[in-house]
Amino acid sequence: MNGKAQAMQEIEEFFKSEEKGILVTGTHQFKKHIIAMAMIEKCYKNAHVLFRINGLQNITGNSFLGCVGVEKQPKAGEQIRIGHNYYEFDSLFNRGTWSKTSDQFDFAICYPIDALARKKDNEPIENLCRWKRIEKIFLCSWTDGDEYDYPFFSEYYDRHVIYDAEEDDPAYHKRVLGK
């Protein structure tokens, strides 16, 4: 089973490894980026995290960032403290935001990468690898549809973690799989 404990163990091993990138897929549609944030929170203090998201307007509210709500939408590159760590946000699809964030980060989270996989567009991830100094990169999916070619990003990740909802909510897991 590809549950939370297994995903957390894989992420912890990723932190201890020399690996640069990790792909997080599975049926937990709204929780894959949250587990990445939770593991960074659990294992690090004062880390700097770049969150490259599909739209900056999606950042506010408790549902997107898990238990931590961001009241006001941050501007691209604005640093905010979430828990014990510092985050900056920019947009997957708006190249103009990429230069507004810092050049060096401990972590980057790209979410959701589904549209990039569908279009076979690696530019937002290539930009991170070429122009930013980032220790570890999380590539997190949302829906995991058959039309998404995640192996297209294989040069950017060394480990693939599957985080399914099966043990938490079997009916939801089946709905996501279309069964």
PDB file of C-alpha atoms in Angstrom:
ATOM      1  CA  MET A   1       0.000   0.000   0.000  1.00  0.00           C
ATOM      2  CA  ASN A   2       1.239   3.486  -0.873  1.00  0.00           C
ATOM      3  CA  GLY A   3       0.049   5.317   2.233  1.00  0.00           C
ATOM      4  CA  LYS A   4       1.232   8.222   4.310  1.00  0.00           C
ATOM      5  CA  ALA A   5       3.775   6.330   6.429  1.00  0.00           C
ATOM      6  CA  GLN A   6       5.461   4.882   3.361  1.00  0.00           C
ATOM      7  CA  ALA A   7       5.535   8.298   1.635  1.00  0.00           C
ATOM      8  CA  MET A   8       6.999   9.952   4.728  1.00  0.00           C
ATOM      9  CA  GLN A   9       9.692   7.287   5.015  1.00  0.00           C
ATOM     10  CA  GLU A  10      10.616   7.701   1.333  1.00  0.00           C
ATOM     11  CA  ILE A  11      10.835  11.481   1.709  1.00  0.00           C
ATOM     12  CA  GLU A  12      12.988  11.165   4.816  1.00  0.00           C
ATOM     13  CA  GLU A  13      15.334   8.827   2.921  1.00  0.00           C
ATOM     14  CA  PHE A  14      15.376  11.359   0.072  1.00  0.00           C
ATOM     15  CA  PHE A  15      16.500  14.062   2.531  1.00  0.00           C
ATOM     16  CA  LYS A  16      19.399  11.881   3.690  1.00  0.00           C
ATOM     17  CA  SER A  17      20.467  10.954   0.153  1.00  0.00           C
ATOM     18  CA  GLU A  18      22.532  12.715  -2.480  1.00  0.00           C
ATOM     19  CA  GLU A  19      19.459  12.682  -4.742  1.00  0.00           C
ATOM     20  CA  LYS A  20      18.343  16.017  -6.137  1.00  0.00           C
ATOM     21  CA  GLY A  21      14.732  15.432  -7.186  1.00  0.00           C
ATOM     22  CA  ILE A  22      11.665  13.473  -6.122  1.00  0.00           C
ATOM     23  CA  LEU A  23       8.399  12.907  -7.991  1.00  0.00           C
ATOM     24  CA  VAL A  24       5.322  12.607  -5.756  1.00  0.00           C
ATOM     25  CA  THR A  25       2.227  11.134  -7.418  1.00  0.00           C
ATOM     26  CA  GLY A  26      -0.815   9.207  -6.177  1.00  0.00           C
ATOM     27  CA  THR A  27      -4.512   9.498  -5.478  1.00  0.00           C
ATOM     28  CA  HIS A  28      -4.219  11.993  -2.601  1.00  0.00           C
ATOM     29  CA  GLN A  29      -4.989  14.844  -5.007  1.00  0.00           C
ATOM     30  CA  PHE A  30      -4.728  17.779  -2.621  1.00  0.00           C
ATOM     31  CA  LYS A  31      -2.163  16.381  -0.177  1.00  0.00           C
ATOM     32  CA  LYS A  32       1.020  15.633  -2.121  1.00  0.00           C
ATOM     33  CA  HIS A  33       2.473  19.130  -1.845  1.00  0.00           C
ATOM     34  CA  ILE A  34       1.272  19.253   1.771  1.00  0.00           C
ATOM     35  CA  ILE A  35       3.188  16.100   2.710  1.00  0.00           C
ATOM     36  CA  ALA A  36       6.305  17.673   1.167  1.00  0.00           C
ATOM     37  CA  MET A  37       5.779  20.800   3.286  1.00  0.00           C
ATOM     38  CA  ALA A  38       5.032  18.721   6.407  1.00  0.00           C
ATOM     39  CA  MET A  39       8.216  16.694   6.005  1.00  0.00           C
ATOM     40  CA  ILE A  40      10.313  19.832   5.492  1.00  0.00           C
ATOM     41  CA  GLU A  41       8.669  21.245   8.627  1.00  0.00           C
ATOM     42  CA  LYS A  42       9.347  18.044  10.587  1.00  0.00           C
ATOM     43  CA  CYS A  43      12.993  17.705   9.572  1.00  0.00           C
ATOM     44  CA  TYR A  44      14.252  21.284   9.092  1.00  0.00           C
ATOM     45  CA  LYS A  45      14.258  24.661  10.808  1.00  0.00           C
ATOM     46  CA  ASN A  46      14.923  27.934   8.971  1.00  0.00           C
ATOM     47  CA  ALA A  47      15.010  26.251   5.567  1.00  0.00           C
ATOM     48  CA  HIS A  48      14.352  28.392   2.516  1.00  0.00           C
ATOM     49  CA  VAL A  49      11.719  26.939   0.201  1.00  0.00           C
ATOM     50  CA  LEU A  50      10.683  28.060  -3.263  1.00  0.00           C
ATOM     51  CA  PHE A  51       7.109  27.077  -4.047  1.00  0.00           C
ATOM     52  CA  ARG A  52       6.457  27.245  -7.786  1.00  0.00           C
ATOM     53  CA  ILE A  53       2.673  27.050  -8.106  1.00  0.00           C
ATOM     54  CA  ASN A  54       0.134  27.213 -10.926  1.00  0.00           C
ATOM     55  CA  GLY A  55      -1.356  30.489  -9.642  1.00  0.00           C
ATOM     56  CA  LEU A  56      -0.369  32.759  -6.773  1.00  0.00           C
ATOM     57  CA  GLN A  57      -4.060  33.333  -5.961  1.00  0.00           C
ATOM     58  CA  ASN A  58      -4.253  29.662  -4.894  1.00  0.00           C
ATOM     59  CA  ILE A  59      -1.963  30.191  -1.894  1.00  0.00           C
ATOM     60  CA  THR A  60      -4.420  31.771   0.537  1.00  0.00           C
ATOM     61  CA  GLY A  61      -6.672  29.738   2.795  1.00  0.00           C
ATOM     62  CA  ASN A  62      -6.189  26.712   4.995  1.00  0.00           C
ATOM     63  CA  SER A  63      -7.094  24.118   2.384  1.00  0.00           C
ATOM     64  CA  PHE A  64      -4.151  24.753   0.093  1.00  0.00           C
ATOM     65  CA  LEU A  65      -1.322  24.813   2.606  1.00  0.00           C
ATOM     66  CA  GLY A  66      -2.844  22.313   4.998  1.00  0.00           C
ATOM     67  CA  CYS A  67      -3.253  23.459   8.569  1.00  0.00           C
ATOM     68  CA  VAL A  68      -1.382  26.725   8.020  1.00  0.00           C
ATOM     69  CA  GLY A  69      -3.408  29.502   6.473  1.00  0.00           C
ATOM     70  CA  VAL A  70      -1.902  32.441   4.634  1.00  0.00           C
ATOM     71  CA  GLU A  71      -4.223  35.392   5.072  1.00  0.00           C
ATOM     72  CA  LYS A  72      -2.915  37.656   2.321  1.00  0.00           C
ATOM     73  CA  GLN A  73      -1.717  36.555  -1.090  1.00  0.00           C
ATOM     74  CA  PRO A  74       2.041  37.101  -1.176  1.00  0.00           C
ATOM     75  CA  LYS A  75       3.646  38.774  -4.153  1.00  0.00           C
ATOM     76  CA  ALA A  76       6.071  36.769  -6.251  1.00  0.00           C
ATOM     77  CA  GLY A  77       9.370  36.662  -4.382  1.00  0.00           C
ATOM     78  CA  GLU A  78       7.969  37.938  -1.091  1.00  0.00           C
ATOM     79  CA  GLN A  79       9.359  35.847   1.744  1.00  0.00           C
ATOM     80  CA  ILE A  80       6.909  34.585   4.349  1.00  0.00           C
ATOM     81  CA  ARG A  81       7.407  32.372   7.349  1.00  0.00           C
ATOM     82  CA  ILE A  82       5.305  29.218   7.465  1.00  0.00           C
ATOM     83  CA  GLY A  83       5.979  27.182  10.573  1.00  0.00           C
ATOM     84  CA  HIS A  84       9.730  26.982  11.141  1.00  0.00           C
ATOM     85  CA  ASN A  85      10.719  27.742   7.551  1.00  0.00           C
ATOM     86  CA  TYR A  86      10.733  30.548   4.998  1.00  0.00           C
ATOM     87  CA  TYR A  87       8.839  30.359   1.719  1.00  0.00           C
ATOM     88  CA  GLU A  88       8.888  32.358  -1.481  1.00  0.00           C
ATOM     89  CA  PHE A  89       6.330  31.792  -4.219  1.00  0.00           C
ATOM     90  CA  ASP A  90       6.362  32.198  -7.963  1.00  0.00           C
ATOM     91  CA  SER A  91       4.255  30.909 -10.837  1.00  0.00           C
ATOM     92  CA  LEU A  92       4.794  27.784 -12.936  1.00  0.00           C
ATOM     93  CA  PHE A  93       3.350  29.532 -15.983  1.00  0.00           C
ATOM     94  CA  ASN A  94       4.360  33.176 -15.558  1.00  0.00           C
ATOM     95  CA  ARG A  95       8.062  33.488 -16.418  1.00  0.00           C
ATOM     96  CA  GLY A  96       8.015  37.087 -15.245  1.00  0.00           C
ATOM     97  CA  THR A  97       7.733  35.889 -11.642  1.00  0.00           C
ATOM     98  CA  TRP A  98      10.789  33.616 -11.800  1.00  0.00           C
ATOM     99  CA  SER A  99      13.335  36.417 -11.531  1.00  0.00           C
ATOM    100  CA  LYS A 100      11.525  37.911  -8.527  1.00  0.00           C
ATOM    101  CA  THR A 101      12.481  35.019  -6.259  1.00  0.00           C
ATOM    102  CA  SER A 102      15.884  34.475  -4.669  1.00  0.00           C
ATOM    103  CA  ASP A 103      18.598  32.479  -6.396  1.00  0.00           C
ATOM    104  CA  GLN A 104      19.353  29.988  -3.621  1.00  0.00           C
ATOM    105  CA  PHE A 105      16.996  27.631  -1.776  1.00  0.00           C
ATOM    106  CA  ASP A 106      17.202  24.493   0.302  1.00  0.00           C
ATOM    107  CA  PHE A 107      14.053  23.129  -1.355  1.00  0.00           C
ATOM    108  CA  ALA A 108      11.713  23.786  -4.248  1.00  0.00           C
ATOM    109  CA  ILE A 109       8.182  22.447  -4.560  1.00  0.00           C
ATOM    110  CA  CYS A 110       6.551  22.475  -8.011  1.00  0.00           C
ATOM    111  CA  TYR A 111       2.804  21.869  -7.836  1.00  0.00           C
ATOM    112  CA  PRO A 112       0.819  20.833  -9.777  1.00  0.00           C
ATOM    113  CA  ILE A 113       2.977  19.526 -12.605  1.00  0.00           C
ATOM    114  CA  ASP A 114       0.077  17.880 -14.488  1.00  0.00           C
ATOM    115  CA  ALA A 115      -0.311  20.605 -17.128  1.00  0.00           C
ATOM    116  CA  LEU A 116       3.440  20.622 -17.694  1.00  0.00           C
ATOM    117  CA  ALA A 117       3.371  16.841 -18.202  1.00  0.00           C
ATOM    118  CA  ARG A 118       0.408  17.065 -20.584  1.00  0.00           C
ATOM    119  CA  LYS A 119       2.093  19.774 -22.689  1.00  0.00           C
ATOM    120  CA  LYS A 120       5.555  18.184 -22.327  1.00  0.00           C
ATOM    121  CA  ASP A 121       6.819  21.527 -21.011  1.00  0.00           C
ATOM    122  CA  ASN A 122       9.905  21.238 -18.838  1.00  0.00           C
ATOM    123  CA  GLU A 123      10.901  24.921 -18.950  1.00  0.00           C
ATOM    124  CA  PRO A 124       9.682  25.823 -15.413  1.00  0.00           C
ATOM    125  CA  ILE A 125      11.670  22.920 -13.961  1.00  0.00           C
ATOM    126  CA  GLU A 126      14.683  23.417 -16.220  1.00  0.00           C
ATOM    127  CA  ASN A 127      14.751  27.038 -15.041  1.00  0.00           C
ATOM    128  CA  LEU A 128      15.038  25.839 -11.433  1.00  0.00           C
ATOM    129  CA  CYS A 129      17.891  23.504 -12.270  1.00  0.00           C
ATOM    130  CA  ARG A 130      19.803  25.906 -14.487  1.00  0.00           C
ATOM    131  CA  TRP A 131      19.304  29.339 -12.900  1.00  0.00           C
ATOM    132  CA  LYS A 132      18.594  28.642  -9.214  1.00  0.00           C
ATOM    133  CA  ARG A 133      20.763  26.887  -6.654  1.00  0.00           C
ATOM    134  CA  ILE A 134      18.400  24.396  -5.053  1.00  0.00           C
ATOM    135  CA  GLU A 135      19.427  21.428  -2.916  1.00  0.00           C
ATOM    136  CA  LYS A 136      16.268  19.284  -3.313  1.00  0.00           C
ATOM    137  CA  ILE A 137      13.294  19.544  -5.678  1.00  0.00           C
ATOM    138  CA  PHE A 138       9.795  18.112  -5.163  1.00  0.00           C
ATOM    139  CA  LEU A 139       7.727  17.588  -8.323  1.00  0.00           C
ATOM    140  CA  CYS A 140       4.152  17.037  -7.128  1.00  0.00           C
ATOM    141  CA  SER A 141       1.224  15.969  -9.278  1.00  0.00           C
ATOM    142  CA  TRP A 142      -2.465  16.601  -8.712  1.00  0.00           C
ATOM    143  CA  THR A 143      -4.669  14.198 -10.665  1.00  0.00           C
ATOM    144  CA  ASP A 144      -2.304  11.566 -12.134  1.00  0.00           C
ATOM    145  CA  GLY A 145      -4.343  11.036 -15.291  1.00  0.00           C
ATOM    146  CA  ASP A 146      -3.211   8.644 -18.009  1.00  0.00           C
ATOM    147  CA  GLU A 147      -2.720  11.617 -20.315  1.00  0.00           C
ATOM    148  CA  TYR A 148       0.095  12.955 -18.121  1.00  0.00           C
ATOM    149  CA  ASP A 149       3.598  11.844 -19.044  1.00  0.00           C
ATOM    150  CA  TYR A 150       5.489  12.087 -15.737  1.00  0.00           C
ATOM    151  CA  PRO A 151       8.483  10.085 -17.049  1.00  0.00           C
ATOM    152  CA  PHE A 152       8.997  13.117 -19.332  1.00  0.00           C
ATOM    153  CA  PHE A 153      10.547  14.727 -16.222  1.00  0.00           C
ATOM    154  CA  SER A 154      12.766  11.740 -15.374  1.00  0.00           C
ATOM    155  CA  GLU A 155      15.982  13.716 -15.759  1.00  0.00           C
ATOM    156  CA  TYR A 156      14.837  15.935 -12.856  1.00  0.00           C
ATOM    157  CA  TYR A 157      14.062  13.258 -10.275  1.00  0.00           C
ATOM    158  CA  ASP A 158      15.866  10.260  -8.828  1.00  0.00           C
ATOM    159  CA  ARG A 159      13.048   8.867  -6.691  1.00  0.00           C
ATOM    160  CA  HIS A 160       9.321   8.375  -7.272  1.00  0.00           C
ATOM    161  CA  VAL A 161       6.955   8.255  -4.297  1.00  0.00           C
ATOM    162  CA  ILE A 162       3.303   7.273  -4.610  1.00  0.00           C
ATOM    163  CA  TYR A 163       1.004   8.756  -1.968  1.00  0.00           C
ATOM    164  CA  ASP A 164      -2.422   7.182  -2.280  1.00  0.00           C
ATOM    165  CA  ALA A 165      -5.617   7.856  -0.328  1.00  0.00           C
ATOM    166  CA  GLU A 166      -6.526   4.153  -0.177  1.00  0.00           C
ATOM    167  CA  GLU A 167      -5.948   3.639   3.569  1.00  0.00           C
ATOM    168  CA  ASP A 168      -7.445   7.026   4.565  1.00  0.00           C
ATOM    169  CA  ASP A 169     -10.477   7.033   2.275  1.00  0.00           C
ATOM    170  CA  PRO A 170     -10.927   3.935   0.074  1.00  0.00           C
ATOM    171  CA  ALA A 171     -13.996   5.347  -1.717  1.00  0.00           C
ATOM    172  CA  TYR A 172     -12.140   8.557  -2.622  1.00  0.00           C
ATOM    173  CA  HIS A 173      -9.158   6.504  -3.794  1.00  0.00           C
ATOM    174  CA  LYS A 174     -11.411   4.499  -6.124  1.00  0.00           C
ATOM    175  CA  ARG A 175     -13.137   7.644  -7.447  1.00  0.00           C
ATOM    176  CA  VAL A 176      -9.795   9.206  -8.297  1.00  0.00           C
ATOM    177  CA  LEU A 177      -8.777   6.030 -10.108  1.00  0.00           C
ATOM    178  CA  GLY A 178     -12.115   6.104 -11.955  1.00  0.00           C
ATOM    179  CA  LYS A 179     -13.226   2.713 -10.616  1.00  0.00           C
TER     180      LYS A 179
END
